[in-house]
């Protein structure tokens, strides 16, 4: 081993001495290492490189990563998590050892879920090591970082998903992936599916099914009660407000499945309701099959429903949503797609002009 005195004799300047004192570092980039690799193989490579550096070479580890939503930047900036910590600590490295532990533990968990072809919730992962994660939001934050660096569009692709939120009721039995069956006449949580999951009604013609999506759970429950004993083929869905990924994925798959049917979306007569409807539109491939059926200001006036004054925040949301709707109209490829967005644009313009909003409960409950 070279002593400090010997290094001082060798190095002519302070900078050279500092460079000699730097430890041997293995730099590992958290990224999609090869276009042909799946996520499991990619994680295996990263974990193997980390293990070899520590056990065989005794090197320090520095994992470089993009932060959330930076993969589209032309010259992205990387941040580092180091083990052990050396040099000037950054904000990301404030709790460096814990960050490294969270990252490596989540990578191992994702790899295990892929090996077993099993999907877990964020809640399940959190309770597997409460002391490490501390909050469920920590897991969600790091999952987004991993998805960003692996260039995965949907975080659910990592097989760790948020807890189920949306509900579905059907007058016919629905089969998911051949092993999950939702029996008719009962309200179910939307099962864990992805944009490639197989969905089919059991023993019935698919193009005869009516699909309705409700913003409000209260309206959903009311409609479900009225459908009991009904002979028509109906599927009703609610995202309980803003839909989660599973709810949007189910609507997306039904949009692809029912090639000759419209999917009807019922929301409040306010900017948030229209924003919720727009979230379904932007997630579906065949926009012309989606039909906005939100309660309108005109309907509330004609039927004596209660109107509420819009707040400054409502005005801001209305203008932002209107810009998104107009942008969607301008970017649409067909006349049918443009027509699907026009009712939302018209309703937002009326709300901004009158300064009023209303809820669908005034008409349907």
CSV table of C-alpha atoms in Angstrom, one decimal:
chain,number,residue,atom,x,y,z
A,1,UNK,CA,0.0,0.0,0.0
A,2,UNK,CA,1.3,3.4,-0.9
A,3,UNK,CA,1.7,5.8,2.0
A,4,UNK,CA,0.5,9.5,2.0
A,5,UNK,CA,4.2,10.6,2.0
A,6,UNK,CA,5.0,8.5,-1.1
A,7,UNK,CA,1.9,9.9,-2.9
A,8,UNK,CA,3.1,13.5,-2.0
A,9,UNK,CA,6.4,12.7,-3.6
A,10,UNK,CA,4.8,11.3,-6.7
A,11,UNK,CA,2.1,14.0,-7.2
A,12,UNK,CA,3.4,17.5,-8.2
A,13,UNK,CA,0.1,19.4,-7.5
A,14,UNK,CA,-2.8,19.3,-5.1
A,15,UNK,CA,-5.2,18.3,-7.9
A,16,UNK,CA,-3.0,15.3,-8.8
A,17,UNK,CA,-3.0,14.3,-5.1
A,18,UNK,CA,-6.7,14.5,-4.9
A,19,UNK,CA,-7.1,12.4,-8.0
A,20,UNK,CA,-4.8,9.7,-6.5
A,21,UNK,CA,-6.9,9.6,-3.3
A,22,UNK,CA,-10.1,9.1,-5.1
A,23,UNK,CA,-11.5,5.5,-4.6
A,24,UNK,CA,-12.0,3.1,-7.5
A,25,UNK,CA,-15.6,3.6,-8.6
A,26,UNK,CA,-17.9,1.3,-10.6
A,27,UNK,CA,-20.4,3.5,-12.5
A,28,UNK,CA,-23.6,1.8,-13.3
A,29,UNK,CA,-26.3,3.6,-15.4
A,30,UNK,CA,-29.9,2.7,-14.6
A,31,UNK,CA,-31.2,2.3,-18.1
A,32,UNK,CA,-32.5,-0.1,-20.7
A,33,UNK,CA,-29.2,-1.8,-21.4
A,34,UNK,CA,-30.3,-3.5,-24.7
A,35,UNK,CA,-33.4,-3.1,-26.9
A,36,UNK,CA,-33.8,-6.8,-27.0
A,37,UNK,CA,-33.8,-7.3,-23.2
A,38,UNK,CA,-36.9,-7.5,-21.2
A,39,UNK,CA,-37.2,-5.8,-17.8
A,40,UNK,CA,-36.2,-8.9,-15.8
A,41,UNK,CA,-33.0,-9.5,-17.8
A,42,UNK,CA,-32.2,-5.8,-17.6
A,43,UNK,CA,-32.5,-5.8,-13.8
A,44,UNK,CA,-30.5,-9.0,-13.6
A,45,UNK,CA,-27.6,-7.3,-15.4
A,46,UNK,CA,-27.6,-4.3,-13.2
A,47,UNK,CA,-27.7,-6.3,-10.0
A,48,UNK,CA,-25.0,-8.6,-11.2
A,49,UNK,CA,-22.7,-5.6,-12.0
A,50,UNK,CA,-23.4,-4.2,-8.6
A,51,UNK,CA,-22.6,-7.5,-6.8
A,52,UNK,CA,-19.4,-8.1,-8.7
A,53,UNK,CA,-18.1,-4.6,-8.0
A,54,UNK,CA,-18.6,-5.0,-4.2
A,55,UNK,CA,-17.7,-8.6,-3.7
A,56,UNK,CA,-15.0,-9.3,-6.2
A,57,UNK,CA,-13.3,-5.9,-6.9
A,58,UNK,CA,-14.0,-4.0,-3.6
A,59,UNK,CA,-15.1,-0.9,-5.7
A,60,UNK,CA,-17.4,1.9,-4.7
A,61,UNK,CA,-20.8,2.0,-6.4
A,62,UNK,CA,-22.2,5.0,-8.2
A,63,UNK,CA,-25.6,4.4,-9.9
A,64,UNK,CA,-26.5,7.1,-12.4
A,65,UNK,CA,-30.1,7.8,-13.2
A,66,UNK,CA,-32.5,10.3,-14.8
A,67,UNK,CA,-35.0,11.9,-12.5
A,68,UNK,CA,-38.7,11.6,-13.4
A,69,UNK,CA,-39.9,12.8,-16.8
A,70,UNK,CA,-36.4,13.8,-18.0
A,71,UNK,CA,-36.0,11.0,-20.6
A,72,UNK,CA,-37.4,13.3,-23.3
A,73,UNK,CA,-34.8,16.1,-22.8
A,74,UNK,CA,-32.2,16.3,-25.6
A,75,UNK,CA,-29.3,16.5,-23.2
A,76,UNK,CA,-30.6,14.8,-20.0
A,77,UNK,CA,-28.8,15.4,-16.7
A,78,UNK,CA,-28.0,12.5,-14.5
A,79,UNK,CA,-28.1,12.2,-10.7
A,80,UNK,CA,-26.1,9.7,-8.7
A,81,UNK,CA,-26.7,7.5,-5.7
A,82,UNK,CA,-23.4,6.4,-4.2
A,83,UNK,CA,-22.4,3.6,-1.9
A,84,UNK,CA,-20.6,4.4,0.3
A,85,UNK,CA,-21.0,8.1,0.1
A,86,UNK,CA,-17.9,10.1,-0.9
A,87,UNK,CA,-17.2,13.6,-2.3
A,88,UNK,CA,-19.7,16.4,-2.1
A,89,UNK,CA,-23.2,15.2,-1.2
A,90,UNK,CA,-26.0,16.2,-3.4
A,91,UNK,CA,-29.7,16.7,-2.5
A,92,UNK,CA,-30.5,13.2,-3.8
A,93,UNK,CA,-27.7,11.8,-1.7
A,94,UNK,CA,-28.8,13.4,1.5
A,95,UNK,CA,-30.0,10.0,2.7
A,96,UNK,CA,-27.7,8.1,0.4
A,97,UNK,CA,-27.6,4.7,2.0
A,98,UNK,CA,-31.3,4.5,2.4
A,99,UNK,CA,-31.9,5.6,-1.2
A,100,UNK,CA,-29.5,2.9,-2.4
A,101,UNK,CA,-31.3,0.3,-0.3
A,102,UNK,CA,-34.7,1.4,-1.6
A,103,UNK,CA,-33.6,1.3,-5.2
A,104,UNK,CA,-31.9,-2.2,-5.0
A,105,UNK,CA,-34.8,-3.6,-2.9
A,106,UNK,CA,-37.4,-2.4,-5.5
A,107,UNK,CA,-35.3,-3.8,-8.4
A,108,UNK,CA,-35.1,-7.2,-6.6
A,109,UNK,CA,-38.9,-7.1,-6.0
A,110,UNK,CA,-39.7,-6.2,-9.6
A,111,UNK,CA,-37.4,-9.0,-10.8
A,112,UNK,CA,-39.1,-11.5,-8.4
A,113,UNK,CA,-42.6,-10.4,-9.6
A,114,UNK,CA,-41.6,-11.0,-13.2
A,115,UNK,CA,-40.1,-14.4,-12.4
A,116,UNK,CA,-43.4,-15.5,-10.7
A,117,UNK,CA,-45.6,-13.6,-13.2
A,118,UNK,CA,-47.3,-12.1,-10.2
A,119,UNK,CA,-48.7,-8.5,-9.7
A,120,UNK,CA,-48.5,-6.8,-6.3
A,121,UNK,CA,-49.9,-3.5,-5.0
A,122,UNK,CA,-47.8,-0.6,-3.7
A,123,UNK,CA,-49.4,-1.3,-0.3
A,124,UNK,CA,-48.2,-5.0,-0.3
A,125,UNK,CA,-44.6,-3.9,-1.1
A,126,UNK,CA,-44.8,-1.2,1.6
A,127,UNK,CA,-45.8,-3.6,4.3
A,128,UNK,CA,-43.1,-6.0,3.3
A,129,UNK,CA,-40.5,-3.5,4.7
A,130,UNK,CA,-42.2,-0.5,6.5
A,131,UNK,CA,-39.0,0.5,8.3
A,132,UNK,CA,-37.2,1.0,4.9
A,133,UNK,CA,-39.9,2.6,2.8
A,134,UNK,CA,-41.6,4.6,5.6
A,135,UNK,CA,-44.4,5.8,3.3
A,136,UNK,CA,-46.2,4.4,0.3
A,137,UNK,CA,-45.4,7.6,-1.7
A,138,UNK,CA,-41.7,6.7,-1.4
A,139,UNK,CA,-42.4,3.5,-3.4
A,140,UNK,CA,-44.4,5.3,-6.0
A,141,UNK,CA,-41.7,7.9,-6.4
A,142,UNK,CA,-38.9,5.4,-7.0
A,143,UNK,CA,-41.1,3.3,-9.3
A,144,UNK,CA,-41.6,6.3,-11.5
A,145,UNK,CA,-37.8,6.9,-11.5
A,146,UNK,CA,-37.2,3.2,-12.5
A,147,UNK,CA,-39.9,3.4,-15.2
A,148,UNK,CA,-38.4,6.6,-16.6
A,149,UNK,CA,-34.9,5.1,-16.8
A,150,UNK,CA,-36.1,1.9,-18.4
A,151,UNK,CA,-38.2,3.9,-20.9
A,152,UNK,CA,-41.4,2.3,-19.7
A,153,UNK,CA,-44.5,4.4,-20.5
A,154,UNK,CA,-46.7,2.7,-17.9
A,155,UNK,CA,-45.4,2.2,-14.3
A,156,UNK,CA,-47.8,-0.7,-14.0
A,157,UNK,CA,-45.6,-2.6,-16.5
A,158,UNK,CA,-43.2,-3.1,-13.5
A,159,UNK,CA,-45.9,-5.4,-12.0
A,160,UNK,CA,-46.3,-3.2,-8.9
A,161,UNK,CA,-49.5,-1.3,-9.2
A,162,UNK,CA,-51.6,1.0,-7.0
A,163,UNK,CA,-54.5,-0.5,-5.0
A,164,UNK,CA,-57.6,-1.2,-7.0
A,165,UNK,CA,-60.0,1.8,-7.0
A,166,UNK,CA,-62.5,1.5,-9.9
A,167,UNK,CA,-65.7,-0.6,-9.9
A,168,UNK,CA,-67.4,-2.5,-12.7
A,169,UNK,CA,-70.9,-4.0,-12.9
A,170,UNK,CA,-72.2,-6.1,-15.7
A,171,UNK,CA,-75.4,-7.9,-16.6
A,172,UNK,CA,-73.3,-10.5,-18.4
A,173,UNK,CA,-70.3,-12.5,-17.1
A,174,UNK,CA,-66.9,-11.1,-18.1
A,175,UNK,CA,-63.8,-13.2,-18.5
A,176,UNK,CA,-60.3,-11.8,-18.1
A,177,UNK,CA,-57.2,-13.7,-19.3
A,178,UNK,CA,-59.1,-17.0,-19.1
A,179,UNK,CA,-58.8,-17.4,-15.3
A,180,UNK,CA,-60.5,-14.3,-13.8
A,181,UNK,CA,-64.3,-14.3,-14.2
A,182,UNK,CA,-66.6,-11.5,-13.0
A,183,UNK,CA,-70.0,-12.9,-12.5
A,184,UNK,CA,-73.0,-11.0,-13.8
A,185,UNK,CA,-75.2,-9.0,-11.4
A,186,UNK,CA,-72.4,-8.2,-8.9
A,187,UNK,CA,-70.2,-5.1,-8.3
A,188,UNK,CA,-66.5,-6.0,-8.6
A,189,UNK,CA,-63.2,-4.1,-8.2
A,190,UNK,CA,-61.6,-3.8,-11.6
A,191,UNK,CA,-59.0,-6.7,-11.8
A,192,UNK,CA,-55.4,-6.2,-12.5
A,193,UNK,CA,-55.0,-6.0,-16.3
A,194,UNK,CA,-52.8,-4.3,-18.8
A,195,UNK,CA,-53.3,-2.9,-22.4
A,196,UNK,CA,-52.7,-6.5,-23.8
A,197,UNK,CA,-55.1,-8.4,-21.5
A,198,UNK,CA,-57.8,-10.5,-23.1
A,199,UNK,CA,-61.4,-9.5,-22.1
A,200,UNK,CA,-64.5,-11.1,-23.5
A,201,UNK,CA,-68.2,-11.5,-22.6
A,202,UNK,CA,-69.0,-15.2,-22.0
A,203,UNK,CA,-71.2,-16.7,-24.6
A,204,UNK,CA,-72.6,-13.5,-26.1
A,205,UNK,CA,-72.1,-11.3,-29.1
A,206,UNK,CA,-69.7,-8.5,-28.2
A,207,UNK,CA,-71.2,-5.8,-30.5
A,208,UNK,CA,-74.5,-5.9,-28.6
A,209,UNK,CA,-73.1,-4.7,-25.3
A,210,UNK,CA,-73.7,-1.1,-24.0
A,211,UNK,CA,-70.8,0.4,-22.0
A,212,UNK,CA,-71.4,3.3,-19.7
A,213,UNK,CA,-68.7,5.1,-17.6
A,214,UNK,CA,-69.8,7.2,-14.6
A,215,UNK,CA,-67.7,9.8,-12.7
A,216,UNK,CA,-69.7,9.5,-9.5
A,217,UNK,CA,-69.9,6.3,-7.5
A,218,UNK,CA,-73.4,7.2,-6.2
A,219,UNK,CA,-74.7,7.4,-9.7
A,220,UNK,CA,-73.0,4.1,-10.5
A,221,UNK,CA,-74.6,2.4,-7.5
A,222,UNK,CA,-78.0,3.8,-8.5
A,223,UNK,CA,-77.8,2.5,-12.1
A,224,UNK,CA,-76.5,-0.9,-10.9
A,225,UNK,CA,-79.6,-1.3,-8.7
A,226,UNK,CA,-81.9,-0.4,-11.6
A,227,UNK,CA,-80.1,-2.9,-13.8
A,228,UNK,CA,-80.8,-5.9,-11.5
A,229,UNK,CA,-83.0,-8.3,-13.4
A,230,UNK,CA,-82.5,-6.4,-16.6
A,231,UNK,CA,-82.2,-8.5,-19.8
A,232,UNK,CA,-80.2,-6.0,-21.8
A,233,UNK,CA,-76.4,-6.4,-22.1
A,234,UNK,CA,-74.9,-3.6,-20.0
A,235,UNK,CA,-71.4,-2.9,-18.6
A,236,UNK,CA,-71.1,0.1,-16.2
A,237,UNK,CA,-67.9,1.4,-14.8
A,238,UNK,CA,-66.9,4.1,-12.3
A,239,UNK,CA,-63.4,5.5,-11.5
A,240,UNK,CA,-64.7,7.3,-8.4
A,241,UNK,CA,-63.7,10.7,-9.7
A,242,UNK,CA,-60.4,10.8,-11.6
A,243,UNK,CA,-59.8,7.3,-12.9
A,244,UNK,CA,-56.8,5.2,-11.9
A,245,UNK,CA,-54.7,3.4,-14.4
A,246,UNK,CA,-56.7,0.1,-14.1
A,247,UNK,CA,-59.9,1.9,-14.8
A,248,UNK,CA,-58.5,3.7,-17.9
A,249,UNK,CA,-57.0,0.4,-19.1
A,250,UNK,CA,-60.3,-1.4,-18.8
A,251,UNK,CA,-62.0,1.4,-20.8
A,252,UNK,CA,-59.2,1.3,-23.4
A,253,UNK,CA,-59.6,-2.5,-23.8
A,254,UNK,CA,-63.4,-2.3,-24.1
A,255,UNK,CA,-62.9,0.5,-26.7
A,256,UNK,CA,-60.8,-1.9,-28.7
A,257,UNK,CA,-63.1,-4.9,-28.2
A,258,UNK,CA,-66.5,-3.4,-29.1
A,259,UNK,CA,-65.8,-2.3,-32.7
A,260,UNK,CA,-69.4,-1.1,-33.4
A,261,UNK,CA,-70.5,0.3,-30.1
A,262,UNK,CA,-70.1,3.7,-28.5
A,263,UNK,CA,-68.8,4.0,-24.9
A,264,UNK,CA,-70.9,6.6,-23.1
A,265,UNK,CA,-69.2,8.8,-20.5
A,266,UNK,CA,-71.3,10.6,-17.8
A,267,UNK,CA,-69.7,13.4,-15.8
A,268,UNK,CA,-70.6,16.6,-13.9
A,269,UNK,CA,-71.3,19.9,-15.6
A,270,UNK,CA,-68.1,21.4,-14.3
A,271,UNK,CA,-64.5,21.8,-15.6
A,272,UNK,CA,-63.3,18.9,-13.5
A,273,UNK,CA,-65.9,16.6,-14.9
A,274,UNK,CA,-64.9,17.4,-18.4
A,275,UNK,CA,-61.3,17.0,-17.5
A,276,UNK,CA,-62.1,13.5,-16.2
A,277,UNK,CA,-63.9,12.7,-19.5
A,278,UNK,CA,-60.9,14.0,-21.4
A,279,UNK,CA,-58.6,11.6,-19.5
A,280,UNK,CA,-60.6,8.7,-21.0
A,281,UNK,CA,-60.4,10.2,-24.5
A,282,UNK,CA,-56.6,10.6,-24.4
A,283,UNK,CA,-56.1,7.0,-23.3
A,284,UNK,CA,-58.2,5.3,-26.0
A,285,UNK,CA,-57.2,4.5,-29.5
A,286,UNK,CA,-60.6,4.8,-31.2
A,287,UNK,CA,-61.8,8.3,-30.0
A,288,UNK,CA,-64.7,8.3,-32.4
A,289,UNK,CA,-66.3,5.5,-30.4
A,290,UNK,CA,-66.3,7.5,-27.2
A,291,UNK,CA,-69.3,9.7,-26.6
A,292,UNK,CA,-69.4,12.5,-24.0
A,293,UNK,CA,-72.7,12.4,-22.2
A,294,UNK,CA,-72.0,14.8,-19.4
A,295,UNK,CA,-74.8,16.8,-17.8
A,296,UNK,CA,-75.0,20.2,-19.5
A,297,UNK,CA,-75.8,23.7,-18.1
A,298,UNK,CA,-78.7,23.8,-20.5
A,299,UNK,CA,-80.2,20.6,-19.1
A,300,UNK,CA,-79.9,21.8,-15.5
A,301,UNK,CA,-81.6,25.1,-16.4
A,302,UNK,CA,-84.5,23.3,-18.2
A,303,UNK,CA,-85.1,20.8,-15.4
A,304,UNK,CA,-84.6,23.3,-12.5
A,305,UNK,CA,-81.4,21.8,-11.3
A,306,UNK,CA,-79.2,23.7,-8.9
A,307,UNK,CA,-76.4,25.9,-10.5
A,308,UNK,CA,-73.3,26.9,-8.5
A,309,UNK,CA,-71.0,29.8,-9.1
A,310,UNK,CA,-67.5,29.0,-10.5
A,311,UNK,CA,-64.6,29.9,-8.3
A,312,UNK,CA,-61.3,31.4,-9.6
A,313,UNK,CA,-59.8,27.9,-9.5
A,314,UNK,CA,-62.7,26.6,-11.6
A,315,UNK,CA,-62.1,29.3,-14.2
A,316,UNK,CA,-58.4,28.3,-14.4
A,317,UNK,CA,-59.2,24.6,-14.8
A,318,UNK,CA,-61.8,25.4,-17.4
A,319,UNK,CA,-59.4,27.5,-19.5
A,320,UNK,CA,-56.6,24.8,-19.2
A,321,UNK,CA,-59.0,22.0,-20.2
A,322,UNK,CA,-60.5,24.0,-23.1
A,323,UNK,CA,-56.9,24.5,-24.5
A,324,UNK,CA,-56.4,20.7,-24.3
A,325,UNK,CA,-59.7,20.0,-26.0
A,326,UNK,CA,-59.0,22.5,-28.8
A,327,UNK,CA,-55.5,21.0,-29.2
A,328,UNK,CA,-57.1,17.5,-29.5
A,329,UNK,CA,-59.5,18.7,-32.1
A,330,UNK,CA,-56.8,20.3,-34.2
A,331,UNK,CA,-54.6,17.2,-34.0
A,332,UNK,CA,-57.5,14.8,-34.9
A,333,UNK,CA,-57.1,12.9,-38.1
A,334,UNK,CA,-60.8,12.3,-39.0
A,335,UNK,CA,-64.0,14.2,-38.9
A,336,UNK,CA,-65.5,11.7,-36.5
A,337,UNK,CA,-62.8,12.2,-34.0
A,338,UNK,CA,-63.2,16.0,-34.2
A,339,UNK,CA,-66.9,15.6,-33.6
A,340,UNK,CA,-66.3,13.5,-30.5
A,341,UNK,CA,-64.5,16.4,-28.8
A,342,UNK,CA,-66.9,19.2,-29.9
A,343,UNK,CA,-69.5,18.7,-27.1
A,344,UNK,CA,-66.8,19.1,-24.4
A,345,UNK,CA,-65.6,22.3,-26.1
A,346,UNK,CA,-69.1,23.7,-26.3
A,347,UNK,CA,-69.9,22.9,-22.7
A,348,UNK,CA,-66.7,24.5,-21.4
A,349,UNK,CA,-67.4,27.6,-23.4
A,350,UNK,CA,-70.9,27.9,-21.9
A,351,UNK,CA,-69.5,27.4,-18.4
A,352,UNK,CA,-67.0,30.2,-18.9
A,353,UNK,CA,-69.6,32.5,-20.4
A,354,UNK,CA,-72.2,32.0,-17.6
A,355,UNK,CA,-69.7,31.5,-14.8
A,356,UNK,CA,-71.9,28.5,-13.6
A,357,UNK,CA,-71.4,24.8,-13.0
A,358,UNK,CA,-73.6,21.9,-11.7
A,359,UNK,CA,-73.5,18.3,-10.6
A,360,UNK,CA,-75.1,15.3,-12.3
A,361,UNK,CA,-76.7,14.2,-9.0
A,362,UNK,CA,-79.2,17.0,-9.5
A,363,UNK,CA,-80.7,15.0,-12.5
A,364,UNK,CA,-79.9,11.4,-11.9
A,365,UNK,CA,-80.4,10.9,-8.1
